[in-house]
Short mmCIF file of C-alpha atoms in Angstrom, two decimals:
data_model
loop_
_atom_site.label_atom_id
_atom_site.label_comp_id
_atom_site.label_asym_id
_atom_site.label_seq_id
_atom_site.Cartn_x
_atom_site.Cartn_y
_atom_site.Cartn_z
CA MET A 483 104.51 105.60 -6.24
CA SER A 484 104.81 102.69 -3.53
CA ASP A 485 108.13 102.03 -1.69
CA GLU A 486 107.19 98.02 -1.03
CA ASN A 487 109.90 96.68 -3.39
CA THR A 488 112.68 98.31 -1.95
CA TYR A 489 114.76 95.24 -1.55
CA VAL A 490 114.82 94.70 -5.21
CA ARG A 491 115.50 98.34 -6.07
CA ASP A 492 118.47 98.45 -3.55
CA GLN A 493 119.70 95.23 -5.48
CA ASN A 494 120.83 97.63 -8.41
CA ALA A 495 122.88 99.95 -6.11
CA ARG A 496 125.31 97.03 -5.51
CA VAL A 497 125.87 96.02 -8.89
CA ASP A 498 128.60 97.12 -11.05
CA PRO A 499 127.56 100.50 -12.65
CA LEU A 500 129.42 99.47 -15.97
CA LEU A 501 126.43 96.74 -16.53
CA THR A 502 123.90 99.76 -16.44
CA MET A 503 125.77 102.38 -18.55
CA GLY A 504 123.99 103.50 -21.49
CA THR A 505 120.66 102.19 -20.05
CA LEU A 506 117.02 103.72 -19.66
CA THR A 507 115.12 103.74 -16.40
CA VAL A 508 111.56 103.78 -15.97
CA GLY A 509 111.84 107.43 -14.77
CA GLY A 510 113.74 108.19 -18.03
CA LEU A 511 111.27 106.14 -20.11
CA ARG A 512 108.26 108.47 -17.90
CA GLU A 513 110.15 111.52 -19.32
CA LEU A 514 110.36 110.34 -23.02
CA LEU A 515 106.54 109.82 -23.12
CA GLU A 516 105.32 112.76 -21.04
CA ASP A 517 104.47 114.65 -23.94
CA LEU A 518 102.90 111.72 -26.17
CA PRO A 519 99.36 111.12 -27.10
CA ASP A 520 97.96 108.50 -24.80
CA ASP A 521 96.09 106.57 -27.68
CA ALA A 522 99.45 106.25 -29.63
CA VAL A 523 100.34 102.27 -29.83
CA VAL A 524 104.04 101.33 -28.51
CA VAL A 525 105.92 99.29 -30.67
CA VAL A 526 108.93 97.09 -29.75
CA GLY A 527 111.73 97.04 -31.99
CA GLY A 528 113.84 94.03 -32.90
CA ASP A 529 116.93 93.56 -35.23
CA ASP A 530 114.61 93.09 -38.36
CA ASP A 531 111.15 93.63 -37.44
CA CYS A 532 108.58 95.51 -34.88
CA VAL A 533 105.92 94.12 -32.86
CA PRO A 534 103.36 96.12 -30.58
CA LEU A 535 104.13 95.79 -26.87
CA ALA A 536 101.86 93.76 -24.90
CA ASP A 537 102.78 93.49 -21.38
CA VAL A 538 105.15 94.86 -18.52
CA GLN A 539 106.60 93.12 -15.67
CA GLU A 540 109.27 93.22 -12.86
CA CYS A 541 112.12 90.81 -13.37
CA TRP A 542 115.82 89.98 -12.46
CA TYR A 543 117.90 90.39 -15.66
CA PHE A 544 121.25 89.03 -15.96
CA PRO A 545 123.07 91.06 -18.50
CA ALA A 546 125.86 88.80 -18.94
CA SER A 547 123.66 86.11 -20.72
CA ARG A 548 120.93 88.70 -21.65
CA GLN A 549 118.26 86.56 -19.84
CA TYR A 550 115.79 87.23 -17.42
CA ALA A 551 113.86 85.33 -14.47
CA PRO A 552 110.49 86.47 -13.03
CA LEU A 553 110.57 88.16 -9.59
CA GLY A 554 108.70 85.69 -7.07
CA ARG A 555 108.00 82.05 -8.31
CA ASP A 556 108.55 80.96 -11.60
CA ALA A 557 106.67 78.19 -13.36
CA ASP A 558 108.38 75.41 -11.68
CA GLY A 559 107.70 77.16 -7.99
CA ASN A 560 111.37 78.15 -7.65
CA VAL A 561 112.56 81.53 -6.43
CA HIS A 562 115.63 83.38 -7.95
CA GLU A 563 117.88 84.60 -5.31
CA PRO A 564 119.72 87.59 -6.92
CA GLY A 565 123.45 87.51 -7.28
CA PRO A 566 125.81 90.47 -7.43
CA ARG A 567 125.51 91.16 -11.22
CA ASP A 568 121.80 90.59 -11.33
CA LEU A 569 119.74 93.73 -12.01
CA TYR A 570 116.17 94.38 -10.90
CA ALA A 571 114.53 95.41 -14.34
CA VAL A 572 111.21 96.02 -16.15
CA LEU A 573 110.49 93.77 -18.95
CA LEU A 574 108.57 95.05 -21.79
CA GLN A 575 107.23 92.06 -23.51
CA PRO A 576 106.16 92.22 -27.32
CA ALA A 577 102.78 91.00 -28.60
CA GLU A 578 103.11 87.34 -30.23
#
């Protein structure tokens, strides 16, 4: 695995650990999926329904508002500078 994103990964070390309590990491997800069949479909569950997983992307996650911003430039060309409560995260995007 590449360490090219050490800056954004190190960001999480500066964030209040209470913001990540009870959350699942990529390493934890790998362990959970390790023994499952490769051809199983991944479904993302919501409050009332479930949809297949369509994509995965890195992002900045804002726990207080439950919003996110992409790494790098957004659609308007702006780059988000992470603040003290922003988490580097992996966004699992459901199919539409």
